Structures are given as C-alpha cells and as structure tokens.
Amino acid sequence: MTNTLIISGGNIETGLALEMLKKPFEHIIGVDGGLRFCYEHEIVPTRIVGDFDTLEPEILDWYKNHTQIEIREFNPVKDSTDTHIAIGMALELQSDSITILGGTGTRLDHVLGNIQTMYLALEKNVPCQMLDSHNRIQLIRNQYSIRREEQYGTYFSLIPLTTDVTGVTIRGAKYPLEQHSFSVLGSGSLGISNEIVDEQTEIQIESGIMILIESKD
C-alpha cells in the first residue's frame, strides 16, 4: 500500500499536520508555500514541487543544498496550479491513496480548484482526501459508505460536482433520499448538513460525481 501526503501552500494547522505525519506515508510531497511548514518543523519531504512564487528563496536553497530530494521547479506562468501538479506526481508514483494538507484556506479560488483537481485521482480510482481541522473533502461516485465510528465530525454534505447527478439514494441518515436527482443549477441546499443515524450511512449514485464534505462544527 503506497500512501502519499501532499503538503500544499494553503492553511496548514500545525496540530493536525503533525498528527497526520505520525502515520506511515511512503511519499511526502512538499508543495511551494507548504515547504515553509516543512522547514519550520524539520520535515524532509521525499519530493518537492512548485513554482515557489510564495516561498522564501532561502528555504528552497536549503533543501537544494542540504538534501538530495528531487525538486521540480516550474515557471509561475503555467496552466496548472502547484497542487494540481502534485496530485499528478502522486499518481505517477503509483499511490494507492492521497491525502492533501494545506488545500484549503482564505483563497476560495484555490480551494475550488483543488476540489476539482481531485478528479485526477478519482479518474484513476485512487482515494483522495483534502483535510483541515474542520473538514474532510472527497469526490465520490457509484457507492460510498460512511461509518459512524470513522466519520470526520458530525455532519456530512453532498454537493454536485458534475452538472447533473442522478439516482442518488441515501440510507442510514437523518435525511434519507431515494433516487433523487441533483443539478448544479437547481439543487439549492438540499444535500447540506445531513447526519448519520445508523452504524453507517450508505450513499448510492447512478450517474455523476458528488463532493462529499464531512464537517466538524
């Protein structure tokens, strides 16, 4: 099992990040501004990637001069975000699962872009999650289960990623659904803030892709 941790340049909460780093990751990818967190906590990633437009040059120089880590440096004028490139690298490394820290924060454009970029992993059937201290974000299709003992917080929400998501059935939740269709233009807030009431909640989707957000209030 090859697990990969991506430390990106958004909001990185120290306690959560250090707790995650206790887990076994075969690959740790430091991404642009996320490398600052690595440097401050004496973390040596296995790969480094980015255009480094938000990183102090002396930090990048330290990793260049004191380690043998592979560093992929890109021109800031490019078509892909650094997190997009990092997910692609994780897939190149044949990762069986991908966890992203620093994928959320104050830049909502980057947050939305990072959520969309997780499709690269979904397309390859590689589980990919983006974490902060309040949320776990994933893309799901077909069938998915959330066990009560493993849920991230109290609430879960389903938001359509694709234009239409059809045949959505939710069982074992406070607000069940049966063969419901969602649309990015017309679903409103129907899928927001549901709760698990059984040992686990079962989600079935006939077509389309949902954003699943588990939240701690």
CSV table of N, CA and C in Angstrom, one decimal, residues 53-207:
chain,number,residue,atom,x,y,z
A,53,ASP,N,6.6,30.8,-6.0
A,53,ASP,CA,6.4,32.2,-6.0
A,53,ASP,C,5.9,32.7,-4.7
A,54,THR,N,5.5,31.8,-3.7
A,54,THR,CA,5.1,32.3,-2.4
A,54,THR,C,6.1,31.8,-1.3
A,55,LEU,N,7.2,31.3,-1.7
A,55,LEU,CA,8.2,30.7,-0.8
A,55,LEU,C,9.5,31.5,-0.7
A,56,GLU,N,10.0,31.8,0.5
A,56,GLU,CA,11.2,32.5,0.6
A,56,GLU,C,12.4,31.7,-0.1
A,57,PRO,N,13.2,32.3,-0.9
A,57,PRO,CA,14.2,31.6,-1.7
A,57,PRO,C,15.2,30.9,-0.8
A,58,GLU,N,15.5,31.4,0.4
A,58,GLU,CA,16.4,30.7,1.2
A,58,GLU,C,16.0,29.4,1.7
A,59,ILE,N,14.6,29.2,1.8
A,59,ILE,CA,14.1,27.9,2.2
A,59,ILE,C,14.3,26.9,1.1
A,60,LEU,N,14.0,27.2,-0.1
A,60,LEU,CA,14.2,26.3,-1.2
A,60,LEU,C,15.7,26.1,-1.4
A,61,ASP,N,16.6,27.1,-1.2
A,61,ASP,CA,18.0,26.9,-1.3
A,61,ASP,C,18.5,25.9,-0.2
A,62,TRP,N,17.9,25.9,1.0
A,62,TRP,CA,18.3,25.0,2.0
A,62,TRP,C,18.1,23.5,1.6
A,63,TYR,N,16.9,23.3,1.0
A,63,TYR,CA,16.6,21.9,0.6
A,63,TYR,C,17.5,21.5,-0.6
A,64,LYS,N,17.8,22.5,-1.5
A,64,LYS,CA,18.7,22.2,-2.6
A,64,LYS,C,20.1,21.9,-2.2
A,65,ASN,N,20.6,22.6,-1.1
A,65,ASN,CA,22.0,22.4,-0.7
A,65,ASN,C,22.2,21.3,0.4
A,66,HIS,N,21.2,20.9,1.1
A,66,HIS,CA,21.3,20.0,2.2
A,66,HIS,C,20.6,18.7,2.0
A,67,THR,N,20.0,18.5,0.9
A,67,THR,CA,19.3,17.2,0.7
A,67,THR,C,19.5,16.8,-0.8
A,68,GLN,N,19.2,15.6,-1.0
A,68,GLN,CA,19.2,15.0,-2.4
A,68,GLN,C,17.8,14.8,-3.0
A,69,ILE,N,16.9,15.6,-2.4
A,69,ILE,CA,15.5,15.4,-2.8
A,69,ILE,C,15.3,15.9,-4.3
A,70,GLU,N,14.4,15.1,-5.0
A,70,GLU,CA,14.0,15.6,-6.3
A,70,GLU,C,13.2,16.8,-6.2
A,71,ILE,N,13.6,17.9,-6.9
A,71,ILE,CA,12.9,19.2,-6.9
A,71,ILE,C,12.4,19.5,-8.3
A,72,ARG,N,11.1,19.6,-8.5
A,72,ARG,CA,10.6,20.0,-9.8
A,72,ARG,C,10.2,21.5,-9.7
A,73,GLU,N,10.9,22.3,-10.4
A,73,GLU,CA,10.6,23.8,-10.4
A,73,GLU,C,9.9,24.2,-11.7
A,74,PHE,N,8.8,25.0,-11.5
A,74,PHE,CA,8.0,25.4,-12.7
A,74,PHE,C,8.0,26.9,-12.8
A,75,ASN,N,7.8,27.4,-14.0
A,75,ASN,CA,7.6,28.8,-14.3
A,75,ASN,C,6.2,29.2,-13.7
A,76,PRO,N,6.2,30.3,-12.9
A,76,PRO,CA,4.9,30.8,-12.4
A,76,PRO,C,3.8,31.0,-13.4
A,77,VAL,N,4.2,31.3,-14.7
A,77,VAL,CA,3.2,31.4,-15.8
A,77,VAL,C,3.0,30.0,-16.3
A,78,LYS,N,1.9,29.3,-15.8
A,78,LYS,CA,1.7,28.0,-16.2
A,78,LYS,C,0.2,27.7,-16.2
A,79,ASP,N,-0.3,26.6,-16.7
A,79,ASP,CA,-1.7,26.3,-16.8
A,79,ASP,C,-2.3,25.5,-15.7
A,80,SER,N,-1.4,25.0,-14.8
A,80,SER,CA,-1.8,24.1,-13.7
A,80,SER,C,-1.4,24.7,-12.4
A,81,THR,N,-2.2,24.6,-11.3
A,81,THR,CA,-1.7,25.0,-10.0
A,81,THR,C,-0.7,24.0,-9.5
A,82,ASP,N,0.0,24.5,-8.5
A,82,ASP,CA,1.0,23.6,-7.9
A,82,ASP,C,0.4,22.3,-7.3
A,83,THR,N,-0.8,22.5,-6.7
A,83,THR,CA,-1.5,21.3,-6.1
A,83,THR,C,-1.9,20.3,-7.2
A,84,HIS,N,-2.3,20.8,-8.3
A,84,HIS,CA,-2.7,20.0,-9.5
A,84,HIS,C,-1.4,19.2,-9.9
A,85,ILE,N,-0.3,19.8,-10.0
A,85,ILE,CA,0.9,19.2,-10.4
A,85,ILE,C,1.3,18.1,-9.4
A,86,ALA,N,1.1,18.4,-8.1
A,86,ALA,CA,1.5,17.5,-7.0
A,86,ALA,C,0.6,16.2,-7.1
A,87,ILE,N,-0.7,16.4,-7.3
A,87,ILE,CA,-1.6,15.2,-7.4
A,87,ILE,C,-1.1,14.4,-8.6
A,88,GLY,N,-0.8,15.0,-9.7
A,88,GLY,CA,-0.2,14.3,-10.9
A,88,GLY,C,1.0,13.5,-10.5
A,89,MET,N,1.9,14.1,-9.7
A,89,MET,CA,3.1,13.4,-9.3
A,89,MET,C,2.8,12.2,-8.4
A,90,ALA,N,1.8,12.4,-7.5
A,90,ALA,CA,1.4,11.3,-6.6
A,90,ALA,C,0.9,10.1,-7.4
A,91,LEU,N,0.2,10.4,-8.5
A,91,LEU,CA,-0.3,9.3,-9.4
A,91,LEU,C,0.8,8.7,-10.2
A,92,GLU,N,1.8,9.5,-10.6
A,92,GLU,CA,3.0,9.0,-11.2
A,92,GLU,C,3.7,8.0,-10.3
A,93,LEU,N,3.7,8.2,-9.0
A,93,LEU,CA,4.3,7.4,-8.0
A,93,LEU,C,3.5,6.2,-7.7
A,94,GLN,N,2.4,5.9,-8.4
A,94,GLN,CA,1.6,4.8,-8.2
A,94,GLN,C,1.0,4.7,-6.8
A,95,SER,N,0.6,5.9,-6.3
A,95,SER,CA,0.0,6.0,-5.0
A,95,SER,C,-1.4,5.2,-4.9
A,96,ASP,N,-1.6,4.6,-3.8
A,96,ASP,CA,-2.9,3.9,-3.6
A,96,ASP,C,-3.8,4.8,-2.8
A,97,SER,N,-3.3,5.8,-2.2
A,97,SER,CA,-4.2,6.8,-1.5
A,97,SER,C,-3.4,8.1,-1.4
A,98,ILE,N,-4.2,9.2,-1.5
A,98,ILE,CA,-3.6,10.6,-1.4
A,98,ILE,C,-4.3,11.4,-0.4
A,99,THR,N,-3.5,12.0,0.5
A,99,THR,CA,-4.1,13.0,1.5
A,99,THR,C,-3.4,14.3,1.3
A,100,ILE,N,-4.3,15.4,1.2
A,100,ILE,CA,-3.8,16.7,1.0
A,100,ILE,C,-4.0,17.6,2.2
A,101,LEU,N,-2.9,18.2,2.7
A,101,LEU,CA,-3.0,19.2,3.8
A,101,LEU,C,-2.6,20.5,3.1
A,102,GLY,N,-3.2,21.6,3.6
A,102,GLY,CA,-2.9,22.9,3.0
A,102,GLY,C,-3.7,23.2,1.7
A,103,GLY,N,-4.7,22.4,1.5
A,103,GLY,CA,-5.5,22.6,0.2
A,103,GLY,C,-6.7,23.5,0.4
A,104,THR,N,-6.9,23.9,1.7
A,104,THR,CA,-8.0,24.9,2.0
A,104,THR,C,-7.3,26.1,2.6
A,105,GLY,N,-8.2,27.2,2.8
A,105,GLY,CA,-7.6,28.4,3.3
A,105,GLY,C,-8.4,29.6,2.9
A,106,THR,N,-7.8,30.8,2.8
A,106,THR,CA,-8.5,32.0,2.5
A,106,THR,C,-8.7,32.2,1.0
A,107,ARG,N,-8.0,31.5,0.2
A,107,ARG,CA,-8.1,31.7,-1.3
A,107,ARG,C,-9.2,30.7,-1.8
A,108,LEU,N,-10.5,31.2,-1.8
A,108,LEU,CA,-11.5,30.3,-2.2
A,108,LEU,C,-11.4,29.8,-3.7
A,109,ASP,N,-10.7,30.6,-4.5
A,109,ASP,CA,-10.5,30.2,-5.9
A,109,ASP,C,-9.6,28.9,-5.9
A,110,HIS,N,-8.6,28.9,-5.0
A,110,HIS,CA,-7.7,27.8,-4.9
A,110,HIS,C,-8.4,26.6,-4.3
A,111,VAL,N,-9.2,26.8,-3.3
A,111,VAL,CA,-10.0,25.7,-2.7
A,111,VAL,C,-10.9,25.0,-3.7
A,112,LEU,N,-11.6,25.8,-4.5
A,112,LEU,CA,-12.5,25.2,-5.5
A,112,LEU,C,-11.7,24.5,-6.6
A,113,GLY,N,-10.6,25.1,-7.0
A,113,GLY,CA,-9.7,24.5,-8.0
A,113,GLY,C,-9.1,23.2,-7.5
A,114,ASN,N,-8.7,23.2,-6.2
A,114,ASN,CA,-8.2,21.9,-5.6
A,114,ASN,C,-9.2,20.8,-5.5
A,115,ILE,N,-10.5,21.2,-5.2
A,115,ILE,CA,-11.6,20.2,-5.2
A,115,ILE,C,-11.7,19.6,-6.6
A,116,GLN,N,-11.8,20.5,-7.6
A,116,GLN,CA,-11.9,19.9,-9.0
A,116,GLN,C,-10.7,19.1,-9.4
A,117,THR,N,-9.6,19.5,-8.9
A,117,THR,CA,-8.3,18.7,-9.3
A,117,THR,C,-8.3,17.3,-8.7
A,118,MET,N,-9.0,17.1,-7.6
A,118,MET,CA,-9.1,15.8,-7.1
A,118,MET,C,-9.7,14.8,-8.0
A,119,TYR,N,-10.4,15.3,-9.1
A,119,TYR,CA,-10.9,14.3,-10.1
A,119,TYR,C,-9.8,13.5,-10.8
A,120,LEU,N,-8.6,14.1,-10.8
A,120,LEU,CA,-7.5,13.3,-11.4
A,120,LEU,C,-7.3,12.0,-10.7
A,121,ALA,N,-7.4,12.0,-9.4
A,121,ALA,CA,-7.3,10.8,-8.6
A,121,ALA,C,-8.5,9.9,-8.8
A,122,LEU,N,-9.7,10.5,-8.7
A,122,LEU,CA,-11.0,9.7,-8.9
A,122,LEU,C,-11.0,9.0,-10.2
A,123,GLU,N,-10.5,9.6,-11.2
A,123,GLU,CA,-10.5,9.0,-12.6
A,123,GLU,C,-9.6,7.8,-12.6
A,124,LYS,N,-8.6,7.7,-11.7
A,124,LYS,CA,-7.7,6.6,-11.6
A,124,LYS,C,-8.2,5.6,-10.5
A,125,ASN,N,-9.3,5.9,-9.9
A,125,ASN,CA,-9.8,5.1,-8.7
A,125,ASN,C,-8.9,5.1,-7.6
A,126,VAL,N,-8.2,6.2,-7.3
A,126,VAL,CA,-7.3,6.3,-6.2
A,126,VAL,C,-8.0,7.2,-5.2
A,127,PRO,N,-8.3,6.7,-4.0
A,127,PRO,CA,-8.9,7.6,-2.9
A,127,PRO,C,-8.0,8.8,-2.6
A,128,CYS,N,-8.7,9.9,-2.6
A,128,CYS,CA,-8.0,11.2,-2.4
A,128,CYS,C,-8.9,12.1,-1.4
A,129,GLN,N,-8.3,12.5,-0.4
A,129,GLN,CA,-9.0,13.4,0.6
A,129,GLN,C,-8.2,14.6,0.9
A,130,MET,N,-8.9,15.7,1.1
A,130,MET,CA,-8.3,17.0,1.5
A,130,MET,C,-8.8,17.3,2.9
A,131,LEU,N,-7.9,17.6,3.8
A,131,LEU,CA,-8.2,17.7,5.2
A,131,LEU,C,-7.8,19.1,5.7
A,132,ASP,N,-8.6,19.6,6.6
A,132,ASP,CA,-8.2,20.6,7.6
A,132,ASP,C,-8.9,20.3,8.9
A,133,SER,N,-8.7,21.1,9.9
A,133,SER,CA,-9.2,20.7,11.2
A,133,SER,C,-10.7,20.6,11.3
A,134,HIS,N,-11.4,21.2,10.4
A,134,HIS,CA,-12.9,21.2,10.4
A,134,HIS,C,-13.5,20.3,9.3
A,135,ASN,N,-12.8,20.0,8.3
A,135,ASN,CA,-13.4,19.4,7.1
A,135,ASN,C,-12.6,18.3,6.5
A,136,ARG,N,-13.3,17.2,6.0
A,136,ARG,CA,-12.6,16.2,5.1
A,136,ARG,C,-13.4,16.3,3.8
A,137,ILE,N,-12.8,16.5,2.7
A,137,ILE,CA,-13.4,16.7,1.4
A,137,ILE,C,-12.9,15.6,0.5
A,138,GLN,N,-13.9,14.9,-0.2
A,138,GLN,CA,-13.6,13.9,-1.1
A,138,GLN,C,-14.6,14.0,-2.3
A,139,LEU,N,-14.2,13.4,-3.4
A,139,LEU,CA,-15.1,13.2,-4.5
A,139,LEU,C,-15.6,11.8,-4.6
A,140,ILE,N,-16.9,11.6,-4.8
A,140,ILE,CA,-17.4,10.2,-4.8
A,140,ILE,C,-18.3,10.0,-5.9
A,141,ARG,N,-18.4,8.7,-6.4
A,141,ARG,CA,-19.4,8.3,-7.4
A,141,ARG,C,-19.8,6.8,-7.1
A,142,ASN,N,-20.7,6.3,-7.8
A,142,ASN,CA,-21.2,5.0,-7.6
A,142,ASN,C,-21.7,4.7,-6.2
A,143,GLN,N,-20.9,4.0,-5.4
A,143,GLN,CA,-21.3,3.7,-4.0
A,143,GLN,C,-20.2,4.1,-3.0
A,144,TYR,N,-20.7,4.6,-1.8
A,144,TYR,CA,-19.8,5.0,-0.8
A,144,TYR,C,-20.5,4.9,0.6
A,145,SER,N,-19.7,4.5,1.6
A,145,SER,CA,-20.2,4.3,2.9
A,145,SER,C,-19.5,5.1,3.9
A,146,ILE,N,-20.2,5.7,4.9
A,146,ILE,CA,-19.5,6.5,6.0
A,146,ILE,C,-19.9,5.7,7.2
A,147,ARG,N,-18.9,5.2,7.9
A,147,ARG,CA,-19.2,4.5,9.2
A,147,ARG,C,-19.2,5.5,10.3
A,148,ARG,N,-20.1,5.4,11.2
A,148,ARG,CA,-20.2,6.4,12.3
A,148,ARG,C,-18.9,6.5,13.1
A,149,GLU,N,-18.3,5.4,13.4
A,149,GLU,CA,-17.1,5.4,14.2
A,149,GLU,C,-15.9,6.0,13.5
A,150,GLU,N,-16.0,6.2,12.1
A,150,GLU,CA,-14.9,6.7,11.3
A,150,GLU,C,-15.2,8.1,10.7
A,151,GLN,N,-16.4,8.6,11.0
A,151,GLN,CA,-16.7,9.8,10.3
A,151,GLN,C,-15.9,11.0,10.9
A,152,TYR,N,-15.8,12.0,10.1
A,152,TYR,CA,-15.0,13.2,10.4
A,152,TYR,C,-15.9,14.3,10.9
A,153,GLY,N,-16.2,14.3,12.2
A,153,GLY,CA,-17.1,15.3,12.7
A,153,GLY,C,-18.5,14.8,12.8
A,154,THR,N,-19.5,15.7,12.7
A,154,THR,CA,-20.9,15.3,13.0
A,154,THR,C,-21.7,15.3,11.7
A,155,TYR,N,-21.4,16.2,10.8
A,155,TYR,CA,-22.2,16.4,9.6
A,155,TYR,C,-21.6,16.0,8.3
A,156,PHE,N,-22.4,15.6,7.3
A,156,PHE,CA,-21.9,15.4,6.0
A,156,PHE,C,-22.8,16.1,5.0
A,157,SER,N,-22.2,16.6,3.9
A,157,SER,CA,-22.9,17.3,2.9
A,157,SER,C,-22.6,16.7,1.5
A,158,LEU,N,-23.5,16.7,0.7
A,158,LEU,CA,-23.3,16.3,-0.7
A,158,LEU,C,-23.7,17.4,-1.7
A,159,ILE,N,-22.7,17.8,-2.5
A,159,ILE,CA,-22.8,18.9,-3.4
A,159,ILE,C,-22.4,18.4,-4.8
A,160,PRO,N,-23.3,18.6,-5.8
A,160,PRO,CA,-22.9,18.0,-7.2
A,160,PRO,C,-21.7,18.7,-7.7
A,161,LEU,N,-20.8,17.9,-8.2
A,161,LEU,CA,-19.6,18.4,-9.0
A,161,LEU,C,-19.9,18.5,-10.4
A,162,THR,N,-20.4,17.4,-11.0
A,162,THR,CA,-20.8,17.4,-12.4
A,162,THR,C,-22.2,18.1,-12.5
A,163,THR,N,-22.5,18.5,-13.7
A,163,THR,CA,-23.7,19.3,-14.0
A,163,THR,C,-24.9,18.6,-13.4
A,164,ASP,N,-25.1,17.3,-13.6
A,164,ASP,CA,-26.2,16.6,-13.1
A,164,ASP,C,-25.7,15.3,-12.4
A,165,VAL,N,-26.3,15.0,-11.3
A,165,VAL,CA,-26.1,13.7,-10.6
A,165,VAL,C,-27.4,13.1,-10.4
A,166,THR,N,-27.6,11.9,-10.9
A,166,THR,CA,-28.9,11.2,-10.9
A,166,THR,C,-28.9,10.0,-10.0
A,167,GLY,N,-30.1,9.6,-9.6
A,167,GLY,CA,-30.3,8.3,-8.9
A,167,GLY,C,-29.5,8.3,-7.5
A,168,VAL,N,-29.6,9.4,-6.8
A,168,VAL,CA,-28.9,9.5,-5.5
A,168,VAL,C,-29.8,8.9,-4.4
A,169,THR,N,-29.3,7.9,-3.8
A,169,THR,CA,-30.0,7.3,-2.7
A,169,THR,C,-29.2,7.3,-1.4
A,170,ILE,N,-29.7,7.8,-0.3
A,170,ILE,CA,-29.0,7.9,1.0
A,170,ILE,C,-29.8,7.1,2.0
A,171,ARG,N,-29.2,6.2,2.7
A,171,ARG,CA,-29.8,5.4,3.7
A,171,ARG,C,-29.0,5.4,5.0
A,172,GLY,N,-29.7,5.3,6.1
A,172,GLY,CA,-29.0,5.4,7.4
A,172,GLY,C,-28.6,6.8,7.8
A,173,ALA,N,-29.3,7.8,7.3
A,173,ALA,CA,-29.1,9.2,7.6
A,173,ALA,C,-30.3,9.9,8.1
A,174,LYS,N,-30.1,11.0,8.8
A,174,LYS,CA,-31.3,11.8,9.3
A,174,LYS,C,-32.2,12.2,8.2
A,175,TYR,N,-31.6,12.5,7.0
A,175,TYR,CA,-32.4,12.9,5.9
A,175,TYR,C,-32.2,12.0,4.7
A,176,PRO,N,-32.9,10.9,4.6
A,176,PRO,CA,-32.7,9.9,3.6
A,176,PRO,C,-33.2,10.4,2.2
A,177,LEU,N,-32.7,9.8,1.2
A,177,LEU,CA,-33.2,10.1,-0.2
A,177,LEU,C,-33.4,8.8,-0.9
A,178,GLU,N,-34.2,8.9,-1.9
A,178,GLU,CA,-34.4,7.7,-2.7
A,178,GLU,C,-34.5,8.1,-4.2
A,179,GLN,N,-33.5,7.8,-5.0
A,179,GLN,CA,-33.4,8.0,-6.4
A,179,GLN,C,-33.7,9.5,-6.7
A,180,HIS,N,-32.9,10.3,-6.1
A,180,HIS,CA,-33.1,11.8,-6.3
A,180,HIS,C,-32.1,12.3,-7.3
A,181,SER,N,-32.4,13.3,-8.0
A,181,SER,CA,-31.5,13.9,-9.0
A,181,SER,C,-31.1,15.3,-8.5
A,182,PHE,N,-29.8,15.6,-8.6
A,182,PHE,CA,-29.2,16.9,-8.3
A,182,PHE,C,-28.7,17.6,-9.5
A,183,SER,N,-28.8,18.9,-9.5
A,183,SER,CA,-28.2,19.7,-10.6
A,183,SER,C,-27.5,20.8,-10.0
A,184,VAL,N,-26.3,21.2,-10.6
A,184,VAL,CA,-25.6,22.4,-10.1
A,184,VAL,C,-26.4,23.7,-10.2
A,185,LEU,N,-27.4,23.6,-11.1
A,185,LEU,CA,-28.2,24.9,-11.3
A,185,LEU,C,-29.5,24.9,-10.5
A,186,GLY,N,-29.9,23.7,-9.9
A,186,GLY,CA,-31.3,23.7,-9.3
A,186,GLY,C,-31.4,23.0,-8.0
A,187,SER,N,-30.3,22.5,-7.4
A,187,SER,CA,-30.5,21.7,-6.2
A,187,SER,C,-30.5,22.5,-4.9
A,188,GLY,N,-30.1,23.7,-5.0
A,188,GLY,CA,-30.1,24.5,-3.8
A,188,GLY,C,-29.2,23.9,-2.7
A,189,SER,N,-29.8,23.9,-1.5
A,189,SER,CA,-29.0,23.4,-0.4
A,189,SER,C,-29.5,22.0,0.1
A,190,LEU,N,-30.2,21.3,-0.8
A,190,LEU,CA,-30.8,20.0,-0.3
A,190,LEU,C,-29.8,19.0,0.3
A,191,GLY,N,-28.6,19.0,-0.2
A,191,GLY,CA,-27.7,18.0,0.3
A,191,GLY,C,-26.8,18.4,1.5
A,192,ILE,N,-27.1,19.6,2.0
A,192,ILE,CA,-26.2,20.2,3.0
A,192,ILE,C,-26.6,19.7,4.4
A,193,SER,N,-25.6,19.4,5.2
A,193,SER,CA,-25.8,19.2,6.7
A,193,SER,C,-26.7,18.1,7.0
A,194,ASN,N,-26.3,16.9,6.6
A,194,ASN,CA,-27.0,15.7,6.9
A,194,ASN,C,-26.3,15.0,8.1
A,195,GLU,N,-26.9,14.0,8.7
A,195,GLU,CA,-26.2,13.3,9.9
A,195,GLU,C,-26.4,11.8,9.8
A,196,ILE,N,-25.5,11.1,10.3
A,196,ILE,CA,-25.6,9.6,10.3
A,196,ILE,C,-26.4,9.2,11.5
A,197,VAL,N,-27.4,8.3,11.3
A,197,VAL,CA,-28.2,7.9,12.4
A,197,VAL,C,-28.1,6.4,12.7
A,198,ASP,N,-27.6,5.6,11.7
A,198,ASP,CA,-27.3,4.2,11.9
A,198,ASP,C,-25.8,4.0,12.1
A,199,GLU,N,-25.4,2.7,12.2
A,199,GLU,CA,-24.0,2.4,12.3
A,199,GLU,C,-23.2,3.0,11.1
A,200,GLN,N,-23.8,3.1,10.0
A,200,GLN,CA,-23.2,3.7,8.8
A,200,GLN,C,-24.2,4.2,7.9
A,201,THR,N,-23.9,5.2,7.1
A,201,THR,CA,-24.7,5.7,6.0
A,201,THR,C,-24.2,5.2,4.7
A,202,GLU,N,-25.2,4.7,3.9
A,202,GLU,CA,-24.9,4.2,2.5
A,202,GLU,C,-25.3,5.3,1.5
A,203,ILE,N,-24.4,5.6,0.6
A,203,ILE,CA,-24.7,6.5,-0.5
A,203,ILE,C,-24.6,5.8,-1.8
A,204,GLN,N,-25.6,5.9,-2.6
A,204,GLN,CA,-25.6,5.3,-4.0
A,204,GLN,C,-25.8,6.3,-5.0
A,205,ILE,N,-25.0,6.3,-6.1
A,205,ILE,CA,-25.2,7.3,-7.2
A,205,ILE,C,-25.2,6.6,-8.5
A,206,GLU,N,-26.2,6.8,-9.3
A,206,GLU,CA,-26.3,6.1,-10.6
A,206,GLU,C,-25.4,6.7,-11.6
A,207,SER,N,-25.4,8.1,-11.6
A,207,SER,CA,-24.5,8.7,-12.6
A,207,SER,C,-24.1,10.1,-12.0
